[in-house]
mmCIF file with all atom_site columns, C-alpha atoms and ligand atoms in Angstrom:
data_model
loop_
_atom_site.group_PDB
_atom_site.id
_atom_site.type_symbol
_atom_site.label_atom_id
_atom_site.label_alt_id
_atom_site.label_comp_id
_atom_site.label_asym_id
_atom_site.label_entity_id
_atom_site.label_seq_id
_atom_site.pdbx_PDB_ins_code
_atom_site.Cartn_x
_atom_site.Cartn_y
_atom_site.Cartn_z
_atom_site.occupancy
_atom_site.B_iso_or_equiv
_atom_site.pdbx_formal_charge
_atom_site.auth_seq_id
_atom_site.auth_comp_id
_atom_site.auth_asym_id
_atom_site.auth_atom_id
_atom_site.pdbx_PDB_model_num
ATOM   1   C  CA  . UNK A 1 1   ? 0.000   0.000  0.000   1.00 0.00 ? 177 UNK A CA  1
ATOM   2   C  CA  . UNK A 1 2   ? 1.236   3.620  -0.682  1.00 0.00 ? 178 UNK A CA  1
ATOM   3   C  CA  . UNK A 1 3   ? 1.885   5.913  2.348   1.00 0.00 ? 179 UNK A CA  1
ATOM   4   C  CA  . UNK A 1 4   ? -0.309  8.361  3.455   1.00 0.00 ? 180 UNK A CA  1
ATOM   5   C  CA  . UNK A 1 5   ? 0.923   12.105 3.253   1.00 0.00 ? 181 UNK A CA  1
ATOM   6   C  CA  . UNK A 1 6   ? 1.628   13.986 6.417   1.00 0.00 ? 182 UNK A CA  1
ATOM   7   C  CA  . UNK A 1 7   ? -0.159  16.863 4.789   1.00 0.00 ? 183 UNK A CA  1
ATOM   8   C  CA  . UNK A 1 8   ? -3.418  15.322 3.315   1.00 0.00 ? 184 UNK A CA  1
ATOM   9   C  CA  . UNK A 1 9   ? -4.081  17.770 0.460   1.00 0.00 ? 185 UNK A CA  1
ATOM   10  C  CA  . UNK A 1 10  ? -0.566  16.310 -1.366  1.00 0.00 ? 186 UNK A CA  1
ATOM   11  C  CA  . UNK A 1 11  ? -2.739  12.853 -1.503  1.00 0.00 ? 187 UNK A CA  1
ATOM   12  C  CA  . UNK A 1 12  ? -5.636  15.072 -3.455  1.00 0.00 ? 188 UNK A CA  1
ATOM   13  C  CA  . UNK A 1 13  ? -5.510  14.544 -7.369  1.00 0.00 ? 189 UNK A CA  1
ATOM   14  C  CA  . UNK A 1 14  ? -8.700  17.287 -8.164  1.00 0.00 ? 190 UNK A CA  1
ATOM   15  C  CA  . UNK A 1 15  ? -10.633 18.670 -6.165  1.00 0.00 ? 191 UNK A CA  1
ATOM   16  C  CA  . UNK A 1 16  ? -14.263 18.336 -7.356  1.00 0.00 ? 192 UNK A CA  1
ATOM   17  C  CA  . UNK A 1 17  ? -16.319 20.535 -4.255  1.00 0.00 ? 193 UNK A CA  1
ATOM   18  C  CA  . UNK A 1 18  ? -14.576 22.894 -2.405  1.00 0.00 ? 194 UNK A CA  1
ATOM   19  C  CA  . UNK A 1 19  ? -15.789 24.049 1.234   1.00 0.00 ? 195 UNK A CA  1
ATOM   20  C  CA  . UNK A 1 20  ? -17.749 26.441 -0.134  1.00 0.00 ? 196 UNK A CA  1
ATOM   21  C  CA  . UNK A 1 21  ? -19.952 24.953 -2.579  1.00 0.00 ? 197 UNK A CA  1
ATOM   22  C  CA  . UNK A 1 22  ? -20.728 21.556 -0.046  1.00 0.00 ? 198 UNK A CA  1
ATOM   23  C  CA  . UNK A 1 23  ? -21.734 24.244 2.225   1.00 0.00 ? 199 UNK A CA  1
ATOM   24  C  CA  . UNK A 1 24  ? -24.170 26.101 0.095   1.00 0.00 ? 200 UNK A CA  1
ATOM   25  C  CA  . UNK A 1 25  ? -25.310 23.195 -1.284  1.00 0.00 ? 201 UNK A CA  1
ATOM   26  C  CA  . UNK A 1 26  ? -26.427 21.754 2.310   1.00 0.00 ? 202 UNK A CA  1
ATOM   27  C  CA  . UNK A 1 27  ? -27.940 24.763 3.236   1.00 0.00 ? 203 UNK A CA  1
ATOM   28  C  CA  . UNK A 1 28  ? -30.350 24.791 -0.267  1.00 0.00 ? 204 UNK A CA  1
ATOM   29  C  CA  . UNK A 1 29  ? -31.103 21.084 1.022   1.00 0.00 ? 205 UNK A CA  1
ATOM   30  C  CA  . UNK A 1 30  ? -31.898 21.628 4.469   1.00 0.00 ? 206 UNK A CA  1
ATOM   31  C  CA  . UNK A 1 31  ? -33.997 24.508 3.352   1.00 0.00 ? 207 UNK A CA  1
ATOM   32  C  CA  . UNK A 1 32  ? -36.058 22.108 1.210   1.00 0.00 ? 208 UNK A CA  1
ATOM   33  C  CA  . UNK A 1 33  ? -36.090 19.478 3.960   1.00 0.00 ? 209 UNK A CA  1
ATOM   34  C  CA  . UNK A 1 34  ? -37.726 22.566 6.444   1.00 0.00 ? 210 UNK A CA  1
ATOM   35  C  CA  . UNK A 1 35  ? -40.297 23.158 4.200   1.00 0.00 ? 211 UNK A CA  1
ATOM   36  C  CA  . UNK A 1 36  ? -41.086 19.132 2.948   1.00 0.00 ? 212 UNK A CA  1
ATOM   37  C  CA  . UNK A 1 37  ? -41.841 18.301 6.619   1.00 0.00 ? 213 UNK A CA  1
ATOM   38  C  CA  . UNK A 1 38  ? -42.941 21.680 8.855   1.00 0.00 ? 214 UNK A CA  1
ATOM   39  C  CA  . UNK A 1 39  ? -45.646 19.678 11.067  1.00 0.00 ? 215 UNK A CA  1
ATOM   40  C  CA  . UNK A 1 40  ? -44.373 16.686 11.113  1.00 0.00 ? 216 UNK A CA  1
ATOM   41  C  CA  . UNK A 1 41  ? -42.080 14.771 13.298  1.00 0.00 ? 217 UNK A CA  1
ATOM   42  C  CA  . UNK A 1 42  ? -39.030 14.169 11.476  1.00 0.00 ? 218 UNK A CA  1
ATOM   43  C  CA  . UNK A 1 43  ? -36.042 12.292 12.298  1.00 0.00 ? 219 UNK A CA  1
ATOM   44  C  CA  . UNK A 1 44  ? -32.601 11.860 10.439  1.00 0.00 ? 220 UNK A CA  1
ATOM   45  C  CA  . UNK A 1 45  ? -30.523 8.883  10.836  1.00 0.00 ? 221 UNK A CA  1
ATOM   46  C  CA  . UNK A 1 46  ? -27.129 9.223  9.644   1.00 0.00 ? 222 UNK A CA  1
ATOM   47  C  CA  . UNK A 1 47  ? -25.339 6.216  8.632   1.00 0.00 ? 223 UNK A CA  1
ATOM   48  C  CA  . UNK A 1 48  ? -21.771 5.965  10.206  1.00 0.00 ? 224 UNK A CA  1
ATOM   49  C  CA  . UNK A 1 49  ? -18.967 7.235  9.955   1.00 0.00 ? 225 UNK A CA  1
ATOM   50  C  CA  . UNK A 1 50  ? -19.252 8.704  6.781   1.00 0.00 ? 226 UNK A CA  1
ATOM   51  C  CA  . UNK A 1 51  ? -22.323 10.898 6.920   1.00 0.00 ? 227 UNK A CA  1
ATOM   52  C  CA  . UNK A 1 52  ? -21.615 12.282 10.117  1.00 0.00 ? 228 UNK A CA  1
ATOM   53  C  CA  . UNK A 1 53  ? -20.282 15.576 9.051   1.00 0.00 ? 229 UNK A CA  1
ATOM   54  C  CA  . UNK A 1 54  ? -22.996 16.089 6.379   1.00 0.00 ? 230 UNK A CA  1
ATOM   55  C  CA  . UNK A 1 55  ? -25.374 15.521 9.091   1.00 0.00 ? 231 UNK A CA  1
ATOM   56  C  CA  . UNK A 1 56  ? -24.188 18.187 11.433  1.00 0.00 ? 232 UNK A CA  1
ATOM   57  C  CA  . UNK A 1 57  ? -24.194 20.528 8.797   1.00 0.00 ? 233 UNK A CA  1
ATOM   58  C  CA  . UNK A 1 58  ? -27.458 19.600 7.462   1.00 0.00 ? 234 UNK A CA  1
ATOM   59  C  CA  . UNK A 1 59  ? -29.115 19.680 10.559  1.00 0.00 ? 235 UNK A CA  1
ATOM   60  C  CA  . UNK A 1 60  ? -27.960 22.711 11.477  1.00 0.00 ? 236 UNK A CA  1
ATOM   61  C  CA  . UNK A 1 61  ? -29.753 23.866 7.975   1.00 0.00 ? 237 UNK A CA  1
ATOM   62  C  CA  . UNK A 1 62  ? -33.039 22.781 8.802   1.00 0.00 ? 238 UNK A CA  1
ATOM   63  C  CA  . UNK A 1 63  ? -35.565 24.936 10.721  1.00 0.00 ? 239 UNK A CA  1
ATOM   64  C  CA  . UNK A 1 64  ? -38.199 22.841 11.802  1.00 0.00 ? 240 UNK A CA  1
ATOM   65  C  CA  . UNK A 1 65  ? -37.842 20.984 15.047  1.00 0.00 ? 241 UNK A CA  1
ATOM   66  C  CA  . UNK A 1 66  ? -36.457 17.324 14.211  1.00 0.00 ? 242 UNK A CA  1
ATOM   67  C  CA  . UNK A 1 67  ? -33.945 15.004 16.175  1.00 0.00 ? 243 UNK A CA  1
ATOM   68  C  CA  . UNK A 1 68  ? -31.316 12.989 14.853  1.00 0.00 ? 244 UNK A CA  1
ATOM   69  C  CA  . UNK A 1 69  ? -29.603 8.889  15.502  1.00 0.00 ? 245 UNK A CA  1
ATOM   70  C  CA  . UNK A 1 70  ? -26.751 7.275  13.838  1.00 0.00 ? 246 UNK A CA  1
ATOM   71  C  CA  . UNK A 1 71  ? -26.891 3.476  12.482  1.00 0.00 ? 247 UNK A CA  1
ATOM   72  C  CA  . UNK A 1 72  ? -23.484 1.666  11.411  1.00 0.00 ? 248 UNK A CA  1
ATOM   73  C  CA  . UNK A 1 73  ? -23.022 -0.283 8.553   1.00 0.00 ? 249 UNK A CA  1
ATOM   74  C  CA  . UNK A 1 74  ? -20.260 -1.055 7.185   1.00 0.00 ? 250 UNK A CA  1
ATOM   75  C  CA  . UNK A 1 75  ? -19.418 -2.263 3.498   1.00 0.00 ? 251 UNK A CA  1
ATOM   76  C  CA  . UNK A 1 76  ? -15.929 -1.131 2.603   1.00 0.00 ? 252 UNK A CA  1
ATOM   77  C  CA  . UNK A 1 77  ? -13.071 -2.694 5.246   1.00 0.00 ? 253 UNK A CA  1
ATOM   78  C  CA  . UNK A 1 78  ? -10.042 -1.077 3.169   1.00 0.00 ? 254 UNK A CA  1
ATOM   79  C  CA  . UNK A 1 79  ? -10.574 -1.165 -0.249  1.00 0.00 ? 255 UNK A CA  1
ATOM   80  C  CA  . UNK A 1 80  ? -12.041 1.345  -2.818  1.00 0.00 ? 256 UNK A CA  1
ATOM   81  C  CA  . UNK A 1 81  ? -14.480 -1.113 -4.312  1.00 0.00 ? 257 UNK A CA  1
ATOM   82  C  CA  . UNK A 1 82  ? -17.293 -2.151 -2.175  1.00 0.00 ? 258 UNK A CA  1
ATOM   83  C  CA  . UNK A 1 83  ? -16.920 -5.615 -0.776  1.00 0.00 ? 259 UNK A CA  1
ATOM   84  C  CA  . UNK A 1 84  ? -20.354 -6.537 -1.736  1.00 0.00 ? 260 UNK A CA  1
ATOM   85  C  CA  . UNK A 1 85  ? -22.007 -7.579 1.802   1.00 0.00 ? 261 UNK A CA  1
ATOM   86  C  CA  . UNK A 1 86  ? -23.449 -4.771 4.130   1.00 0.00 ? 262 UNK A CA  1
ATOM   87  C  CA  . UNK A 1 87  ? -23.141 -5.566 7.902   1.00 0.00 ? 263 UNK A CA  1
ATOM   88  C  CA  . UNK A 1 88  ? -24.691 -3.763 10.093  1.00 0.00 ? 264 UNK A CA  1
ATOM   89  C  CA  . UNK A 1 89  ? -23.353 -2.771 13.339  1.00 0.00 ? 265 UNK A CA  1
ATOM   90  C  CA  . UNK A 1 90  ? -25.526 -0.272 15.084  1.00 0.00 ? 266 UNK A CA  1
ATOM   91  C  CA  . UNK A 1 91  ? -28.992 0.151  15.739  1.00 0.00 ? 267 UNK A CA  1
ATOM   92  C  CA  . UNK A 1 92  ? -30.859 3.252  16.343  1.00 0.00 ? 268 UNK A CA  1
ATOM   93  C  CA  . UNK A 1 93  ? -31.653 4.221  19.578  1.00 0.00 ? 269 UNK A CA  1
ATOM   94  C  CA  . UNK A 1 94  ? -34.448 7.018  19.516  1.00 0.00 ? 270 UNK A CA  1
ATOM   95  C  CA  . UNK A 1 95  ? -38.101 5.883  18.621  1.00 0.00 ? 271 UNK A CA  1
ATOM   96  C  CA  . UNK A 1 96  ? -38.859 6.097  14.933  1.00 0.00 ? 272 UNK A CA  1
ATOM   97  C  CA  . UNK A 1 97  ? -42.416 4.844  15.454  1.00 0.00 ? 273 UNK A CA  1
ATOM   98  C  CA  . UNK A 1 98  ? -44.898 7.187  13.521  1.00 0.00 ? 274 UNK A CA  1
ATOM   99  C  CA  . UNK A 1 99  ? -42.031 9.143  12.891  1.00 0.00 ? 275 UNK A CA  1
ATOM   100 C  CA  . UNK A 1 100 ? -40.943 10.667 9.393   1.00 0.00 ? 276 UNK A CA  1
ATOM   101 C  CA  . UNK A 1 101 ? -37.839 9.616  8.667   1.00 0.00 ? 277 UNK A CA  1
ATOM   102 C  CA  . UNK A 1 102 ? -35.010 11.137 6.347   1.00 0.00 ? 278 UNK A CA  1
ATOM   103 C  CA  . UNK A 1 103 ? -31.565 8.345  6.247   1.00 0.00 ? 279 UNK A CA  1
ATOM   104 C  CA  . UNK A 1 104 ? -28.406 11.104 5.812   1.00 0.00 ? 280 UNK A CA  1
ATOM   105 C  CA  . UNK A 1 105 ? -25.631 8.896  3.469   1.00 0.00 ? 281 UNK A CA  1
ATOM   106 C  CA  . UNK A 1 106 ? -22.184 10.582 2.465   1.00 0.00 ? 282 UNK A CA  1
ATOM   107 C  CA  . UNK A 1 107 ? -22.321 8.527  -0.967  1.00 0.00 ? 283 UNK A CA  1
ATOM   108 C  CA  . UNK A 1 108 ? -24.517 6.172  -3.275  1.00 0.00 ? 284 UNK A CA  1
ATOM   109 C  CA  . UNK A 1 109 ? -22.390 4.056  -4.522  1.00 0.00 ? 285 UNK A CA  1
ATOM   110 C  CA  . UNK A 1 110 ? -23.950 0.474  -5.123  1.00 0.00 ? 286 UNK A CA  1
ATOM   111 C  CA  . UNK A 1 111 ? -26.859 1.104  -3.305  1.00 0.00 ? 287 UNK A CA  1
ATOM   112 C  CA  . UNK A 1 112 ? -26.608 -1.844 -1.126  1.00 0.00 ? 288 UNK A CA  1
ATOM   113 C  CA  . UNK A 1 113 ? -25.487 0.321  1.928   1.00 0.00 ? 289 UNK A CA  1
ATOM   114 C  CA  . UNK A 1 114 ? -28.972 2.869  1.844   1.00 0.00 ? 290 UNK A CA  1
ATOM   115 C  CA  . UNK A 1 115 ? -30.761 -0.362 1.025   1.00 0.00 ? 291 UNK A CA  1
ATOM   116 C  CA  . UNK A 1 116 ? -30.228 -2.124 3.948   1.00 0.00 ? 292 UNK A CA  1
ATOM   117 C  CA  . UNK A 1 117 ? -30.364 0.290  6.027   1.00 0.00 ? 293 UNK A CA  1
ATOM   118 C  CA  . UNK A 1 118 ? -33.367 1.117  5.148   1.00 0.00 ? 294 UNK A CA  1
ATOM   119 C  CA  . UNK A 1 119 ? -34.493 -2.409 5.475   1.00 0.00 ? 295 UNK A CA  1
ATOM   120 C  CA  . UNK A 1 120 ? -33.340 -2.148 9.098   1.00 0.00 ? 296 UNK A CA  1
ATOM   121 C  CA  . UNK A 1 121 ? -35.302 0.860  9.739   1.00 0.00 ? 297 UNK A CA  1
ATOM   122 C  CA  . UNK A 1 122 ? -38.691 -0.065 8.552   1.00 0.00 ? 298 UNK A CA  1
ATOM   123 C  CA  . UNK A 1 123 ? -38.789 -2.764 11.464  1.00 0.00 ? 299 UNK A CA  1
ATOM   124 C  CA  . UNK A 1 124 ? -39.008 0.165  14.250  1.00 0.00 ? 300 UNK A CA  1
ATOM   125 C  CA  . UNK A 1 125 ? -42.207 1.323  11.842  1.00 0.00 ? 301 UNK A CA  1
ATOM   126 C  CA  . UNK A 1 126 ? -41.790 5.101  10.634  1.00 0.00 ? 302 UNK A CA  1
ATOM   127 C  CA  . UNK A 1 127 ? -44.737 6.657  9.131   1.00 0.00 ? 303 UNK A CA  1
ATOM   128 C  CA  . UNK A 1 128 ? -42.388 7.390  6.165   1.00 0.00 ? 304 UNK A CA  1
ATOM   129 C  CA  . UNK A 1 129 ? -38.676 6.631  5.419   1.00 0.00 ? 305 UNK A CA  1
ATOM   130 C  CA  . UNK A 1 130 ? -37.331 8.785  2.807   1.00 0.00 ? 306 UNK A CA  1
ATOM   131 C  CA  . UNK A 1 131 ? -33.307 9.471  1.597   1.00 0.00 ? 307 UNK A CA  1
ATOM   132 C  CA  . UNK A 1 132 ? -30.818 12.049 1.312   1.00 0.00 ? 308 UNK A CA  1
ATOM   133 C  CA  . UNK A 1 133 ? -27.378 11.318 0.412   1.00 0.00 ? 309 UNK A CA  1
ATOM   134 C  CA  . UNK A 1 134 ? -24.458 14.300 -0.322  1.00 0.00 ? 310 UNK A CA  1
ATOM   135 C  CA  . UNK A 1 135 ? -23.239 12.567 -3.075  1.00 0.00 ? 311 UNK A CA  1
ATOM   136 C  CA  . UNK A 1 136 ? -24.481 10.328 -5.921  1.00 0.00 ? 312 UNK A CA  1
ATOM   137 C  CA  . UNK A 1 137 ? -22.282 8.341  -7.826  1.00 0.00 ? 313 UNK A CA  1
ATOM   138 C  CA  . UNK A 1 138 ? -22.895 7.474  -11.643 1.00 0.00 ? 314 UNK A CA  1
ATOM   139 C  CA  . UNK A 1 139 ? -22.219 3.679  -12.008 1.00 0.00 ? 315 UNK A CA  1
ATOM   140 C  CA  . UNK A 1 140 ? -23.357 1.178  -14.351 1.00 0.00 ? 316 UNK A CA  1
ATOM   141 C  CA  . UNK A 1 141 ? -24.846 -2.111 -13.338 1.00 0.00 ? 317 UNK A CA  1
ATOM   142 C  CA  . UNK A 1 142 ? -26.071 -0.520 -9.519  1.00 0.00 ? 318 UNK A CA  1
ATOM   143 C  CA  . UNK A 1 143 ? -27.097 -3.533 -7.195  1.00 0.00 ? 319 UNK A CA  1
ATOM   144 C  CA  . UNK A 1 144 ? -29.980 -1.080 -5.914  1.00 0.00 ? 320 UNK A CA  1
ATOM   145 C  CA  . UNK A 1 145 ? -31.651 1.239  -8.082  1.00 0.00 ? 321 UNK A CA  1
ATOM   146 C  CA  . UNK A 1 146 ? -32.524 3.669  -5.148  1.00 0.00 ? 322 UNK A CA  1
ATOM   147 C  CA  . UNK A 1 147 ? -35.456 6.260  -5.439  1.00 0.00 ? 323 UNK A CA  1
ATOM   148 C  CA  . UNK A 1 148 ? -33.258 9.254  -3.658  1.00 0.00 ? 324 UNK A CA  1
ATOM   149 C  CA  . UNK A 1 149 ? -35.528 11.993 -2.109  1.00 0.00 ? 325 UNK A CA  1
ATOM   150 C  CA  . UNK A 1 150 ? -32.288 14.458 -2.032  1.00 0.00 ? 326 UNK A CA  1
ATOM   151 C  CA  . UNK A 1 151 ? -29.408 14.575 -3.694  1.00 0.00 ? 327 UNK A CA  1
ATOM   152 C  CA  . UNK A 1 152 ? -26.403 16.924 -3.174  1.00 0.00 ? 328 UNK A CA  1
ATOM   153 C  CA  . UNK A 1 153 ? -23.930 16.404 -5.826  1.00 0.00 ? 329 UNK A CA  1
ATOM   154 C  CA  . UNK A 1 154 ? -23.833 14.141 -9.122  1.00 0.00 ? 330 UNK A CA  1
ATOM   155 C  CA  . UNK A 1 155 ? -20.122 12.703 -9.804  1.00 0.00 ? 331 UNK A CA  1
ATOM   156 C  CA  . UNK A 1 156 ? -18.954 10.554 -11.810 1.00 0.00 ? 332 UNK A CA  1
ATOM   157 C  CA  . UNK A 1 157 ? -17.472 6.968  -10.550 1.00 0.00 ? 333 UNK A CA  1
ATOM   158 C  CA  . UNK A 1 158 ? -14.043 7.990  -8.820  1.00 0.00 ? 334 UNK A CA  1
ATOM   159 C  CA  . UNK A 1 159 ? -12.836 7.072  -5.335  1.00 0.00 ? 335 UNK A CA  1
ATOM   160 C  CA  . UNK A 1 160 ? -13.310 10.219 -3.204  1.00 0.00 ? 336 UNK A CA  1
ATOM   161 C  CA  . UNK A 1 161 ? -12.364 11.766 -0.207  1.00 0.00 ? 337 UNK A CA  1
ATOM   162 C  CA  . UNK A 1 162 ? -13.150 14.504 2.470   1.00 0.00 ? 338 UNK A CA  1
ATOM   163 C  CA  . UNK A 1 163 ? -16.264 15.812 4.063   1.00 0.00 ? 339 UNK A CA  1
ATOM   164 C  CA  . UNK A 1 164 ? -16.475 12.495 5.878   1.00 0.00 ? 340 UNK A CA  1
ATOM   165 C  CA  . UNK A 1 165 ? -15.918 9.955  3.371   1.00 0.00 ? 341 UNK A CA  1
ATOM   166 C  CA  . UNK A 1 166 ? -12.462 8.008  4.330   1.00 0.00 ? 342 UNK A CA  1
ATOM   167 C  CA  . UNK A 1 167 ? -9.944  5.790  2.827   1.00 0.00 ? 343 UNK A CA  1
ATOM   168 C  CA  . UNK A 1 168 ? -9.055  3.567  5.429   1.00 0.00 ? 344 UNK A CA  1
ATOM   169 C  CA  . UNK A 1 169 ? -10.556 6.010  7.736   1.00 0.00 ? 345 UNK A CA  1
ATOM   170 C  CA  . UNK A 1 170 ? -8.341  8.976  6.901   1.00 0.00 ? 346 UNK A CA  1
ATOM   171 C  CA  . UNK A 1 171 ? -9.382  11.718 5.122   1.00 0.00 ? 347 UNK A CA  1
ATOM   172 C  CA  . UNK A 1 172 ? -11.999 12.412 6.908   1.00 0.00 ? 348 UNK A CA  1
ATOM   173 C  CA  . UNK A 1 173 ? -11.213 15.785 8.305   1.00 0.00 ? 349 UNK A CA  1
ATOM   174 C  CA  . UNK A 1 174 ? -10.527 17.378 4.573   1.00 0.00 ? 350 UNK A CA  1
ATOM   175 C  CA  . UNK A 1 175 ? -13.417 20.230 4.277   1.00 0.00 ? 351 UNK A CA  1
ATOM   176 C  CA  . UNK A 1 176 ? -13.773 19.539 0.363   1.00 0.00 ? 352 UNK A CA  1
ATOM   177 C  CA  . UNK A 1 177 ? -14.190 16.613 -1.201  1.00 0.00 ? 353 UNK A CA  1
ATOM   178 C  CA  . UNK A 1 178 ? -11.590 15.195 -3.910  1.00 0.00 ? 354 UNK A CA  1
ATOM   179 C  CA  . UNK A 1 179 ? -10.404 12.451 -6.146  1.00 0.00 ? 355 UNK A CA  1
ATOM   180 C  CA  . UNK A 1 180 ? -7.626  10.644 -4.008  1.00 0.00 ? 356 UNK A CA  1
ATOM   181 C  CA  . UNK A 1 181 ? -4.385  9.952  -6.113  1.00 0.00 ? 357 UNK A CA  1
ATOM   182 C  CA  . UNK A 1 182 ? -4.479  6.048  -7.096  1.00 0.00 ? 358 UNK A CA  1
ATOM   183 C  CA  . UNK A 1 183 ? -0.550  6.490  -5.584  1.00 0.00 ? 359 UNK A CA  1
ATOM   184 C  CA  . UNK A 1 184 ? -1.958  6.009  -2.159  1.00 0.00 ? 360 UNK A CA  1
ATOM   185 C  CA  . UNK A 1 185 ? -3.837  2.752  -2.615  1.00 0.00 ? 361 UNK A CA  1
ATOM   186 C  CA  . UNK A 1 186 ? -1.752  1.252  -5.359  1.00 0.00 ? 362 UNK A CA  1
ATOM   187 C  CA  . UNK A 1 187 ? 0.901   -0.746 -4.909  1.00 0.00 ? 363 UNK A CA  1
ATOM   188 C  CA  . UNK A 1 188 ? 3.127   -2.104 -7.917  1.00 0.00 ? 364 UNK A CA  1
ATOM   189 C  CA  . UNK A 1 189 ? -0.281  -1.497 -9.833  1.00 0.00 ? 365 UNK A CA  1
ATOM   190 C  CA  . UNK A 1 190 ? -2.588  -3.888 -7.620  1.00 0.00 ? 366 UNK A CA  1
ATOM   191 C  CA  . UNK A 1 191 ? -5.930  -1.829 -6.114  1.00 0.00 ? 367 UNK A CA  1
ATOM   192 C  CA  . UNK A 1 192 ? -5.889  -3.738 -2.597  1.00 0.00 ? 368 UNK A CA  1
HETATM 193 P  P1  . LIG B 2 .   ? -22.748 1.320  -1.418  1.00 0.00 ? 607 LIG B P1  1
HETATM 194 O  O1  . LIG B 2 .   ? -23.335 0.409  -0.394  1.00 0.00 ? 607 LIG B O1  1
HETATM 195 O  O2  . LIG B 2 .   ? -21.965 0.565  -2.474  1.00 0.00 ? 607 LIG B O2  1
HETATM 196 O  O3  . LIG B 2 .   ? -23.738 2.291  -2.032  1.00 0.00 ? 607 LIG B O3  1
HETATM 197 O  O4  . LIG B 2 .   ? -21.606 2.120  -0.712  1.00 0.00 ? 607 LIG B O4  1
HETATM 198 C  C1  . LIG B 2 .   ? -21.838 3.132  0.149   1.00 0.00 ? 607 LIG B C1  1
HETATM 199 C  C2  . LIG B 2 .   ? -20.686 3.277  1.106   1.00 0.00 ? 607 LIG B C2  1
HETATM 200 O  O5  . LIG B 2 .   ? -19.431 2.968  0.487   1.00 0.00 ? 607 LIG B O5  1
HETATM 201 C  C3  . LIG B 2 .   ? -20.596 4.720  1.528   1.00 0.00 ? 607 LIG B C3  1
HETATM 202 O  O6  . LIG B 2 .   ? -21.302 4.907  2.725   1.00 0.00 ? 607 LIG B O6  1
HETATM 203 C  C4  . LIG B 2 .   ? -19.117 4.942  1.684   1.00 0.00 ? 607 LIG B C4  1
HETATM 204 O  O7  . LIG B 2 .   ? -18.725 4.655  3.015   1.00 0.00 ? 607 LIG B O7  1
HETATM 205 C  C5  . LIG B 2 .   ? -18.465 3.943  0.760   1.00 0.00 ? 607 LIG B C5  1
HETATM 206 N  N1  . LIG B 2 .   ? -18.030 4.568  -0.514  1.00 0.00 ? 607 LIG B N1  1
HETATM 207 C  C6  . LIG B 2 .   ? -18.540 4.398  -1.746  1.00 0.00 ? 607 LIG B C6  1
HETATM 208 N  N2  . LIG B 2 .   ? -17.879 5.129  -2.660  1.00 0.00 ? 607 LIG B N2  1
HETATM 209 C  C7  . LIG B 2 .   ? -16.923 5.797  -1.975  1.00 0.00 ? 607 LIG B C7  1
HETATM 210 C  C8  . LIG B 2 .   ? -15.914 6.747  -2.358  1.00 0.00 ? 607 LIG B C8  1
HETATM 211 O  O8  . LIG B 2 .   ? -15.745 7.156  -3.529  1.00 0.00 ? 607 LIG B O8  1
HETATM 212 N  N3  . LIG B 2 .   ? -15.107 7.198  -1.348  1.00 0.00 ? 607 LIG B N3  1
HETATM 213 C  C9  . LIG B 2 .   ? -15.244 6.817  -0.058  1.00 0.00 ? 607 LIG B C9  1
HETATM 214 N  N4  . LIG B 2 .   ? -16.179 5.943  0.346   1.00 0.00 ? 607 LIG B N4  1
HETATM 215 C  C10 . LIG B 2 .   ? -17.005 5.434  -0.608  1.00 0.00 ? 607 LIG B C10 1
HETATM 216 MG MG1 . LIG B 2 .   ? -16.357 4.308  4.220   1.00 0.00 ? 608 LIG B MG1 1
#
């Protein structure tokens, strides 16, 4: 495996959003979430770890009174290619019962993450589950074909990092999001 840079923007190919445009962007979608569900008693569940930071953000973008849970799933391990099997690792732990429900995702990739979760979810019996991920990724051949309530950003299908999505659970902390050179997760031309 390559080595990760002490300064993380070296590791950055292109940036595709900067701070500024995720930001706006959030805000346009939290004001659209404020006005889809004034009256009613929404929740968002983030999935971990990757949508935490869009979920701050987003939350602090809506208006209308709501709370807000985590679930973990996990699909990755270390690779930049989805390992195919979802596992889930935390349950929610406010009550969704007649609750409206909005799942926060950093990415649709597959699908198979936002699928299961929202699989999980229905068992606790929202009045509605609905989805909002930051980012959606244009692949062929997607396991889940996802109707996606809100959508931040179209991109095409690169490996990306920042604004909560990780390789290997770095990367995190970047406030844009970018294409991560193939230098750090190559080695001798094999994608581990
Ligand atoms: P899916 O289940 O294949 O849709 O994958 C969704 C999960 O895979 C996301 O929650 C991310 O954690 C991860 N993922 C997919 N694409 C990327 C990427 O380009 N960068 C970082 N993580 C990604
Ligand atoms: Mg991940």
């Amino acid at each position: 495996m390559g080595t990760i840079s002490k300064n993380l923007d070296h590791d950055i190919e292109e940036v595709l959003f900067t701070e500024e445009q995720i930001l706006k962007r959030v805000g346009e979608i939290g004001a659209r979430i404020s006005e889809d569900y004034a009256g009613r008693e929404l929740v968002l569940v983030g999935i971990l770890r990757g949508a935490l930071t869009f979920l701050a953000d987003l939350s602090r973008a809506i208006t209308v009174p709501h709370s807000f849970d985590m679930v973990g799933a996990s699909s990755y391990g270390s690779s930049t290619s989805s390992s195919g099997r979802v596992q889930i690792t935390k349950d929610v732990e406010v009550t969704l019962r007649d609750k409206d429900v909005v799942i926060i995702e950093d990415i649709y990739d597959s699908g198979r993450t936002l699928a299961a979760i929202r699989d999980l979810l229905r068992v606790h019996h929202p009045s509605t589950i609905s989805m909002a991920t930051l980012l959606h990724k244009k692949v062929k051949n997607r396991a889940a074909e996802l109707d996606i309530k809100y959508i931040g950003f179209e991109l095409d299908d690169r490996f990306v990092v920042g604004y909560g999505l990780d390789f290997d659970e770095y990367y995190r902390n970047l406030k844009y999001i970018g294409v991560l050179s193939p230098r750090v997760y190559k080695d001798g031309g094999a994608v581990l």
